[in-house]
Coordinates of N, CA and C in Angstrom, one line a residue:
X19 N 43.3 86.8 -9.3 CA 43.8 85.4 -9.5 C 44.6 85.4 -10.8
X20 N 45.7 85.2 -11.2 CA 46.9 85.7 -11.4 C 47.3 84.4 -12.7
X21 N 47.2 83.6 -12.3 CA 47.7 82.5 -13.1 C 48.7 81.1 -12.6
X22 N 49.4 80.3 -13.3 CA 49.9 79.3 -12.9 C 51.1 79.2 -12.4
X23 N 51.8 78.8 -11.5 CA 52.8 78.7 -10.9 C 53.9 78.1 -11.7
X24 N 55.1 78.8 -11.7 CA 55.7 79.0 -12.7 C 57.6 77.7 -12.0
X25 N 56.8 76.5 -13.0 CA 57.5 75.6 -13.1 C 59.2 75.7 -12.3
X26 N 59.8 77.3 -13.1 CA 60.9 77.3 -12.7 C 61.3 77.6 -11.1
X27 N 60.4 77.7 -10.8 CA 60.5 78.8 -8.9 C 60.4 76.7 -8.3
X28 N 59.6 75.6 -8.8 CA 59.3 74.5 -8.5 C 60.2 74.0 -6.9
X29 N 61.1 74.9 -6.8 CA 62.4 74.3 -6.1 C 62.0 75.1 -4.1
X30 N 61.0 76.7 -4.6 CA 60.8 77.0 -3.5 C 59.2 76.0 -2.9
X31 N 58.7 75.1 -3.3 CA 57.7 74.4 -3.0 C 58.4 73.5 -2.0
X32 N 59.8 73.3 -2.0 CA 60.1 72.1 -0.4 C 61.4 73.1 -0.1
X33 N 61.5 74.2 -0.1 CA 62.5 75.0 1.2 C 62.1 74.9 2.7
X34 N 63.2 75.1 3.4 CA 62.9 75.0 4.6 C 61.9 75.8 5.4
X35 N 61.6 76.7 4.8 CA 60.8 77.8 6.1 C 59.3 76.9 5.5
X36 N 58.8 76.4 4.0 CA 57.7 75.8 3.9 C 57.4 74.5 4.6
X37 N 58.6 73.6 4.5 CA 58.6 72.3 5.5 C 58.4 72.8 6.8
X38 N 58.6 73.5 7.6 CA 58.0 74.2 9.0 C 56.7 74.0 9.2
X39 N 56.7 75.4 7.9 CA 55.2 76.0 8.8 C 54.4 74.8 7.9
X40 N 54.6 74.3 7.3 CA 53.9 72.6 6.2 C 54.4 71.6 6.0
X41 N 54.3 71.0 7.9 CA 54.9 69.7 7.6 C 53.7 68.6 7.1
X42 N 54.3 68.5 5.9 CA 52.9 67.4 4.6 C 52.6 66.9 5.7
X43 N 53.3 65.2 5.9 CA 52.6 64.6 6.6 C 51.6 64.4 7.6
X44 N 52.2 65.5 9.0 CA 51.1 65.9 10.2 C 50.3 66.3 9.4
X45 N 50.3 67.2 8.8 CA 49.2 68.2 8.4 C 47.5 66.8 7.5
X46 N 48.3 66.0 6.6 CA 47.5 65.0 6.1 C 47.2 64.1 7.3
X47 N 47.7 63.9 8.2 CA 47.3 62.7 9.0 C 45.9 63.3 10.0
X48 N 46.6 65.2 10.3 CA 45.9 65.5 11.5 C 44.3 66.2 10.3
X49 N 44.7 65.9 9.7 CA 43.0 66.6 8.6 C 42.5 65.2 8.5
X50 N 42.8 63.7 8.7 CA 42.1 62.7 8.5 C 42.8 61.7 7.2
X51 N 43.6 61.9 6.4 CA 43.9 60.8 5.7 C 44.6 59.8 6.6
X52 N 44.3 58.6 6.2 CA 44.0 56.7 6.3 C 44.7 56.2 5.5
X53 N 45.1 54.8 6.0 CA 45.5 53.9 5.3 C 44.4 53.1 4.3
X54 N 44.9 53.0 3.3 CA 44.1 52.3 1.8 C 42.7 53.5 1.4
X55 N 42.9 54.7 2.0 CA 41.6 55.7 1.4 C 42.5 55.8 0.0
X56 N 41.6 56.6 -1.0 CA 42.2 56.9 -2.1 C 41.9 58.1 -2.0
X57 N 43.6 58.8 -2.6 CA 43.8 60.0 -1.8 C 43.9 61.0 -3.6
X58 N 43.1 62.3 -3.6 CA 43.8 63.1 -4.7 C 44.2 64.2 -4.7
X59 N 45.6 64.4 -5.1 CA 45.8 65.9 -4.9 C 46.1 66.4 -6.3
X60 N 45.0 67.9 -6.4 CA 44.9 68.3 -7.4 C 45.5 69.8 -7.1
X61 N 46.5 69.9 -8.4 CA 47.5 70.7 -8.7 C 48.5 70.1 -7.6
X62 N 48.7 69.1 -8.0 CA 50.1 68.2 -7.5 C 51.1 69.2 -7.2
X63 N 51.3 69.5 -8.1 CA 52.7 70.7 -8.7 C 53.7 69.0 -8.4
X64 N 54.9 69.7 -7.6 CA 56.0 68.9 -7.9 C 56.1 67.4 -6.2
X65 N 55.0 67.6 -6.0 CA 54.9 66.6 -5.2 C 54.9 66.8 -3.5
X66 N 54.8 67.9 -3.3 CA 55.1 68.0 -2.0 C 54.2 67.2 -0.9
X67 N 52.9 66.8 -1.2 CA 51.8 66.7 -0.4 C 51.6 65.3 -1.2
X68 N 52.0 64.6 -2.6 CA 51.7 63.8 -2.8 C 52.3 62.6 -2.2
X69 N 53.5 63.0 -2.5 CA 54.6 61.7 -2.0 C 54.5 61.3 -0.4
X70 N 54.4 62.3 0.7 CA 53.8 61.5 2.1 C 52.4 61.1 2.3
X71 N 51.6 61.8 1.2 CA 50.2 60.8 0.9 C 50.5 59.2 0.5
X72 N 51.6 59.4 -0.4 CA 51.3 57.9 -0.7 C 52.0 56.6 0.6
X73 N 52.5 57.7 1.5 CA 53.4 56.8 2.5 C 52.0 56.6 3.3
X74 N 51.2 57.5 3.4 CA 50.0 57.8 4.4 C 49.2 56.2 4.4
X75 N 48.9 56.4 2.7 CA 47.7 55.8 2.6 C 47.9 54.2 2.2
X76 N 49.3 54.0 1.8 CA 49.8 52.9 2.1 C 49.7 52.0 0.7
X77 N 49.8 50.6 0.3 CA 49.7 49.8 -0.5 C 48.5 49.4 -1.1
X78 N 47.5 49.4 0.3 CA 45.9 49.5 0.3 C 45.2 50.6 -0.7
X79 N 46.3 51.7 -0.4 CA 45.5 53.0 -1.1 C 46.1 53.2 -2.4
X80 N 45.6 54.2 -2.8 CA 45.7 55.0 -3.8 C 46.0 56.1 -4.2
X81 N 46.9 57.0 -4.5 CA 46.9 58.1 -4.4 C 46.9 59.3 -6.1
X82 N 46.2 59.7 -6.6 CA 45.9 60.3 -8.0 C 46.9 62.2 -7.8
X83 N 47.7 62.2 -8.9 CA 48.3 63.4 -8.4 C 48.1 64.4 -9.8
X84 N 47.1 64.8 -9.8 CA 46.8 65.8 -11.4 C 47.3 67.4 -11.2
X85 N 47.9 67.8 -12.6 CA 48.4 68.9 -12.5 C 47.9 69.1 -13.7
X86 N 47.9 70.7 -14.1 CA 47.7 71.0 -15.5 C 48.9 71.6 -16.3
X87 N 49.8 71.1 -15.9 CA 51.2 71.6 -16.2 C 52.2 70.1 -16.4
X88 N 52.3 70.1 -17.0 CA 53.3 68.5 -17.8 C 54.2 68.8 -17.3
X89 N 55.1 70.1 -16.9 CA 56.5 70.4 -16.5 C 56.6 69.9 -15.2
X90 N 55.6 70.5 -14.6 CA 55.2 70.3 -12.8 C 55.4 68.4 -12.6
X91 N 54.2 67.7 -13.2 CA 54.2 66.3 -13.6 C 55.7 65.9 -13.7
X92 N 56.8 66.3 -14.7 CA 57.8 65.8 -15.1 C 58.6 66.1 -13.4
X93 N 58.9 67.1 -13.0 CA 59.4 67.2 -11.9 C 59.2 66.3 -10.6
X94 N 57.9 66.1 -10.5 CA 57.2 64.8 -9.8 C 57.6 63.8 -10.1
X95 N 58.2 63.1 -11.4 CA 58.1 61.8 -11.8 C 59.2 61.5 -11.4
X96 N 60.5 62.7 -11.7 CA 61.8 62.9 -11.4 C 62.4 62.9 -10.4
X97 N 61.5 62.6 -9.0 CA 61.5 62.4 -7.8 C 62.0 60.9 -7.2
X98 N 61.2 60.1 -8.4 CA 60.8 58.8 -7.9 C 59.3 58.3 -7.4
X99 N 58.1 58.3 -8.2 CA 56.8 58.4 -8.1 C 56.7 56.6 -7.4
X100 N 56.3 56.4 -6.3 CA 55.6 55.3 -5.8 C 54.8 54.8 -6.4
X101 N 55.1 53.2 -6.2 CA 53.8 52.4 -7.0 C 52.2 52.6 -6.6
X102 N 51.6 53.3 -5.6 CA 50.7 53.5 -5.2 C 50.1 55.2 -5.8
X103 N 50.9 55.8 -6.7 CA 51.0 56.9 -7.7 C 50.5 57.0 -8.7
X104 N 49.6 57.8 -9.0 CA 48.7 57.8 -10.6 C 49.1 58.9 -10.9
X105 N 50.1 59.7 -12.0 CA 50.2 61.1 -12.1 C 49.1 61.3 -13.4
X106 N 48.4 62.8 -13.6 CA 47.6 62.9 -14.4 C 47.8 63.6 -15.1
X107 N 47.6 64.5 -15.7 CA 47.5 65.6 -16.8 C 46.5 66.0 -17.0
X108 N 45.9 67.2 -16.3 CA 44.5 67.9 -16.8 C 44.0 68.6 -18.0
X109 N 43.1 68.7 -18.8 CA 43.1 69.1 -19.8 C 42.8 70.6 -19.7
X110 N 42.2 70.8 -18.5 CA 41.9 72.4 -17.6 C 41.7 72.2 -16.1
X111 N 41.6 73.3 -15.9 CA 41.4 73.5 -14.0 C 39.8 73.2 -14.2
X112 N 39.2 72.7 -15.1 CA 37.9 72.4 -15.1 C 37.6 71.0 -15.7
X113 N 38.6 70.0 -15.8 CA 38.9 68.8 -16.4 C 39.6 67.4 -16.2
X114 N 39.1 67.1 -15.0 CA 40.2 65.7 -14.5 C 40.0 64.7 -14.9
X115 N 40.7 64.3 -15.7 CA 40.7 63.1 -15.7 C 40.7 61.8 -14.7
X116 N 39.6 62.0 -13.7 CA 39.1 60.9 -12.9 C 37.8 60.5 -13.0
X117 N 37.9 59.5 -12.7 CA 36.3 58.7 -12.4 C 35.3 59.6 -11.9
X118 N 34.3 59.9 -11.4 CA 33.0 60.5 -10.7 C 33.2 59.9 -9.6
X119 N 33.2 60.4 -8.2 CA 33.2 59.4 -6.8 C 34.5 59.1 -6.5
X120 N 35.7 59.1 -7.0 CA 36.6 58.3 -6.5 C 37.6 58.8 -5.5
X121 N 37.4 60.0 -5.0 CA 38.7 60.3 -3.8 C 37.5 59.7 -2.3
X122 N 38.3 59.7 -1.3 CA 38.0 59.5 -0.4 C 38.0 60.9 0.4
X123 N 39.5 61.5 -0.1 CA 40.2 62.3 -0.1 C 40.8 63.2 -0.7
X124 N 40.1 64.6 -1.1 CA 40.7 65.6 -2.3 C 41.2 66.9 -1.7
X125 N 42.3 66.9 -2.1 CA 43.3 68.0 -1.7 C 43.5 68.9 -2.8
X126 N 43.3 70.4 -2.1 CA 43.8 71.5 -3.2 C 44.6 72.8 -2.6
X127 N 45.5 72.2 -2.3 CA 46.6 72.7 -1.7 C 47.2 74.1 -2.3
X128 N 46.5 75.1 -2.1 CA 47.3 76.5 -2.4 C 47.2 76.7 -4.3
X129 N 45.9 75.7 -5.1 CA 45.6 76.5 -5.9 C 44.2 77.0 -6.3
X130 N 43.6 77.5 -5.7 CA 42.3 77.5 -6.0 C 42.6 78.9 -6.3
X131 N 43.3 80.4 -5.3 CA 43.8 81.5 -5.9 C 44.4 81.4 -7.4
X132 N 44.6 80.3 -8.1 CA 45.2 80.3 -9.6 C 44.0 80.0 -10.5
X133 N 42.6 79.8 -9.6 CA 41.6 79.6 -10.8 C 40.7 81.4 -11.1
X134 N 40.6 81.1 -12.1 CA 39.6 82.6 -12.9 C 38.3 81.7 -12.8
X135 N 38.0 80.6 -12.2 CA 36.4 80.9 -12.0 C 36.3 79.4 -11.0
X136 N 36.5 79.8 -9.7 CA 36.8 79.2 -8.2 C 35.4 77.9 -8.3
X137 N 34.3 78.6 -8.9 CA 33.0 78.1 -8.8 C 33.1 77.0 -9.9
X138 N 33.8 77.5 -11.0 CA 33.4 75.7 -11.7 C 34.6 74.7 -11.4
X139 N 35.9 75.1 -10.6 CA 36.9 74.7 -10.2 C 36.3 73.6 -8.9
X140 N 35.5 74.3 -7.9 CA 34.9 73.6 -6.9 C 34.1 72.5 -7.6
X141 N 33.5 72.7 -8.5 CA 32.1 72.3 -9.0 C 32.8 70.2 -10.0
X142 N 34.2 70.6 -10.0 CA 34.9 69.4 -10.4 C 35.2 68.6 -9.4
X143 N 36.0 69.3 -8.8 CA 36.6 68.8 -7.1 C 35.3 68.2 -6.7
X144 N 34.4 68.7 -6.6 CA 32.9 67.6 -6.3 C 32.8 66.4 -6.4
X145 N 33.0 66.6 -8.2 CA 32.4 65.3 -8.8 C 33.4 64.6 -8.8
X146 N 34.8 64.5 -8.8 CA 35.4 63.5 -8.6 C 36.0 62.7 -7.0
X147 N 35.0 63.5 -6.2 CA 35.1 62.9 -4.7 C 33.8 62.3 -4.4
X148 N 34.2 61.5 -3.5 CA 33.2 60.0 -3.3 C 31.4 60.9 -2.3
X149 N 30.8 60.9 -2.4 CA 29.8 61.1 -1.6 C 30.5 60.8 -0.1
X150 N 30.0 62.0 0.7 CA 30.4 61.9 2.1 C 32.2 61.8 1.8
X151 N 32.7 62.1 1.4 CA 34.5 62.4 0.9 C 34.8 63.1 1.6
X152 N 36.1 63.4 2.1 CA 36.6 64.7 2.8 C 37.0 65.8 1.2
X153 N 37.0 67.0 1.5 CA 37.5 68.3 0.5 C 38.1 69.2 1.4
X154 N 39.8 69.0 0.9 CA 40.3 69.9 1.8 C 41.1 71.2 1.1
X155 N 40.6 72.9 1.2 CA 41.1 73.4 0.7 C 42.0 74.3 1.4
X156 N 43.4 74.4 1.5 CA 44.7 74.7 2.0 C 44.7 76.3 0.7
X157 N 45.1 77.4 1.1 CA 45.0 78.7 1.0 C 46.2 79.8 1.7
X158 N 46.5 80.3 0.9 CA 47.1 81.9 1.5 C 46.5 82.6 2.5
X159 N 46.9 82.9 3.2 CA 46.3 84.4 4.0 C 46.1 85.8 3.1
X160 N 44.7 86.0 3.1 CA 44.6 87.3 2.5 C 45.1 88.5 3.1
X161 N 46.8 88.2 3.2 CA 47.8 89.5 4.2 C 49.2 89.4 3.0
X162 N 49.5 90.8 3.6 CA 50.9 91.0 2.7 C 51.7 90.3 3.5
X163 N 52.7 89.4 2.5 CA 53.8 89.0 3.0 C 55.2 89.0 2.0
X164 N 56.3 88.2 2.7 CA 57.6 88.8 1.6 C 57.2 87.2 1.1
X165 N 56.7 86.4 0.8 CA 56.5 85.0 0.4 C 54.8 85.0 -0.1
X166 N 55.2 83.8 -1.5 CA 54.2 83.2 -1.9 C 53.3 84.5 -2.5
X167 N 52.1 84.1 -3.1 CA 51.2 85.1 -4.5 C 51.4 86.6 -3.9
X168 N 51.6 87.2 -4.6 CA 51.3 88.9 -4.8 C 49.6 88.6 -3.9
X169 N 49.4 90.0 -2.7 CA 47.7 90.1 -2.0 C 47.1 89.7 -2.6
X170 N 47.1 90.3 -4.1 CA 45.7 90.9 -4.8 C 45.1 89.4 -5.2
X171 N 46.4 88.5 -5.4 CA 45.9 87.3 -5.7 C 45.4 86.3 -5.3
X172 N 45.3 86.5 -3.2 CA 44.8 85.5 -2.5 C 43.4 85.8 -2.4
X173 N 43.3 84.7 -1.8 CA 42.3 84.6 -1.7 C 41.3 84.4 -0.5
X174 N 40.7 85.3 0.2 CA 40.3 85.1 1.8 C 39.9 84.1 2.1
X175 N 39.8 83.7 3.7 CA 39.2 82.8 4.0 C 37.4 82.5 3.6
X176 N 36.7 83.9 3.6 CA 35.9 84.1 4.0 C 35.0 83.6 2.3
X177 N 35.9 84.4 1.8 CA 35.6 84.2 0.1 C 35.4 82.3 -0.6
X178 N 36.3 81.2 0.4 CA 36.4 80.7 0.2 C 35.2 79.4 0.6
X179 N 34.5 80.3 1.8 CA 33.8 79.5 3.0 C 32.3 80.0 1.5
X180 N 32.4 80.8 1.2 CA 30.9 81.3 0.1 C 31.3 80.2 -1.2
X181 N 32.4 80.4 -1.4 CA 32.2 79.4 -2.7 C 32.0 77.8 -2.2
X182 N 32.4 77.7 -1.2 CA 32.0 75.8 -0.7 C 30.5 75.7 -0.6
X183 N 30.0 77.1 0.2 CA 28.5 76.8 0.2 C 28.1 76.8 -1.1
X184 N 28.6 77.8 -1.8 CA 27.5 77.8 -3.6 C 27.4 76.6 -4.3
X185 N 28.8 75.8 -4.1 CA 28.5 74.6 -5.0 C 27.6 73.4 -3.6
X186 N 27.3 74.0 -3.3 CA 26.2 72.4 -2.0 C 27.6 72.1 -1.4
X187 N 28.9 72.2 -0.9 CA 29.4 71.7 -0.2 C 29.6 71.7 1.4
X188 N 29.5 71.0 2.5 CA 29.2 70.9 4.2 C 30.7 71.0 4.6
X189 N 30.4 72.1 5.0 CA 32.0 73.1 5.7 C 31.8 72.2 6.9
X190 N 32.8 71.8 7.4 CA 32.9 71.0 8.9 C 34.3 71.9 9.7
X191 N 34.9 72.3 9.0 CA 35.9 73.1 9.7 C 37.0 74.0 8.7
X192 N 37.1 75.1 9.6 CA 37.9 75.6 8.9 C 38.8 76.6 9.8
X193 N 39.7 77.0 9.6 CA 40.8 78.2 10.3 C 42.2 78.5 10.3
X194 N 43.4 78.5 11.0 CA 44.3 79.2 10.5 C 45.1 77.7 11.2
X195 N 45.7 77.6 9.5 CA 46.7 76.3 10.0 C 48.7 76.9 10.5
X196 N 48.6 78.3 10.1 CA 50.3 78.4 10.2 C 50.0 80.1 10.5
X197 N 51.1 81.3 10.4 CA 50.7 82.2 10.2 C 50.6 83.0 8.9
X198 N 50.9 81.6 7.8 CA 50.4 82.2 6.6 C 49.2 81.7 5.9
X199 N 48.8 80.2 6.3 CA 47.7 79.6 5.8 C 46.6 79.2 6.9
X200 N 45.9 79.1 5.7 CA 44.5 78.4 6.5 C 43.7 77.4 5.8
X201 N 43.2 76.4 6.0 CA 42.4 75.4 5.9 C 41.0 75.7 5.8
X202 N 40.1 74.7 5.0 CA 38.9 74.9 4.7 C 38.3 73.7 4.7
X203 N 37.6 72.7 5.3 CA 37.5 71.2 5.4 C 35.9 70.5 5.2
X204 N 35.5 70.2 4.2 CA 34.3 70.2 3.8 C 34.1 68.5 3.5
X205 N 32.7 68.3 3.6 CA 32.3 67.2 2.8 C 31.3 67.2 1.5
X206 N 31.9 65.9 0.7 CA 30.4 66.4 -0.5 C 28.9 65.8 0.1

């Protein structure tokens, strides 16, 4: 696990071949996000998954978009952030600035390979989703490809399905969402 994604590349996070095989929206509608849930996606980056969250979840909802990168955030803002938009600033991958309970809905979309200790990374993502919340974790394929982290830096499925159980989290589904990712779908 390698480190943070590097602000300047920000531009390959919405190329075409990723809009394909990750079209945001289906992908949020067909994992369960609602209108008016309060939706979080942590490590926002530059918005890919936040901005049709906030179409998702509507006027009703809410949507919290925390990054630990201010550059990532600025790139998001520079979008055009919806009134239904809370952008955050983490103080660590171990520090959100949210409430205890409050997602309905917590997304961690392709960085959990960027944390050096997955276990206390999980162990936040907890506490800021609601009891009985959905926790969806979106991942690389542990395979070589000409796209996205260097191997050494993904992270398997399998590795991922051990760390949900270690922190008490209820795996309800998980498997291959494209031919490069895969999904992990838990409750707290």
């Amino acid at each position: 696990m390698e480190g943070k994604f590097d602000p300047k590349n920000a531009f390959r996070l919405h190329d075409e071949r990723r809009k394909k095989l990750l079209p945001a929206e289906e992908i949020l509608i067909t994992l369960g996000l609602r209108e008016g849930m309060n939706f979080i996606d942590v490590g926002c980056g530059s918005g890919y998954f936040t901005i049709p969250a906030s179409k998702i979840v509507g006027k009703n909802g809410k949507v919290y978009a925390i990054d630990v990168q201010q550059e990532m955030l600025e790139i998001l803002k520079q979008k055009g952030v919806p009134e239904n938009v809370v952008t955050l600033l983490a103080k660590s991958d171990y520090d959100f600035p949210v409430e205890d309970e409050t997602g309905d809905f917590t997304l961690c979309a392709f960085v959990l390979h960027e944390n050096h200790d997955p276990i206390k990374f999980l162990e936040e993502v907890k506490r800021i989703t609601k009891s009985k919340g959905k926790i969806v974790i979106l991942e690389w394929k542990k395979q070589v490809e000409d796209w996205g982290p260097p191997y050494e830096d993904r992270v398997s499925q399998e590795e991922v399905l051990r760390y949900c159980n270690k922190v008490g989290l209820s795996v309800h589904d998980y498997g291959e969402i494209n031919k490069s990712h895969y999904k992990v779908v838990c409750t707290k």
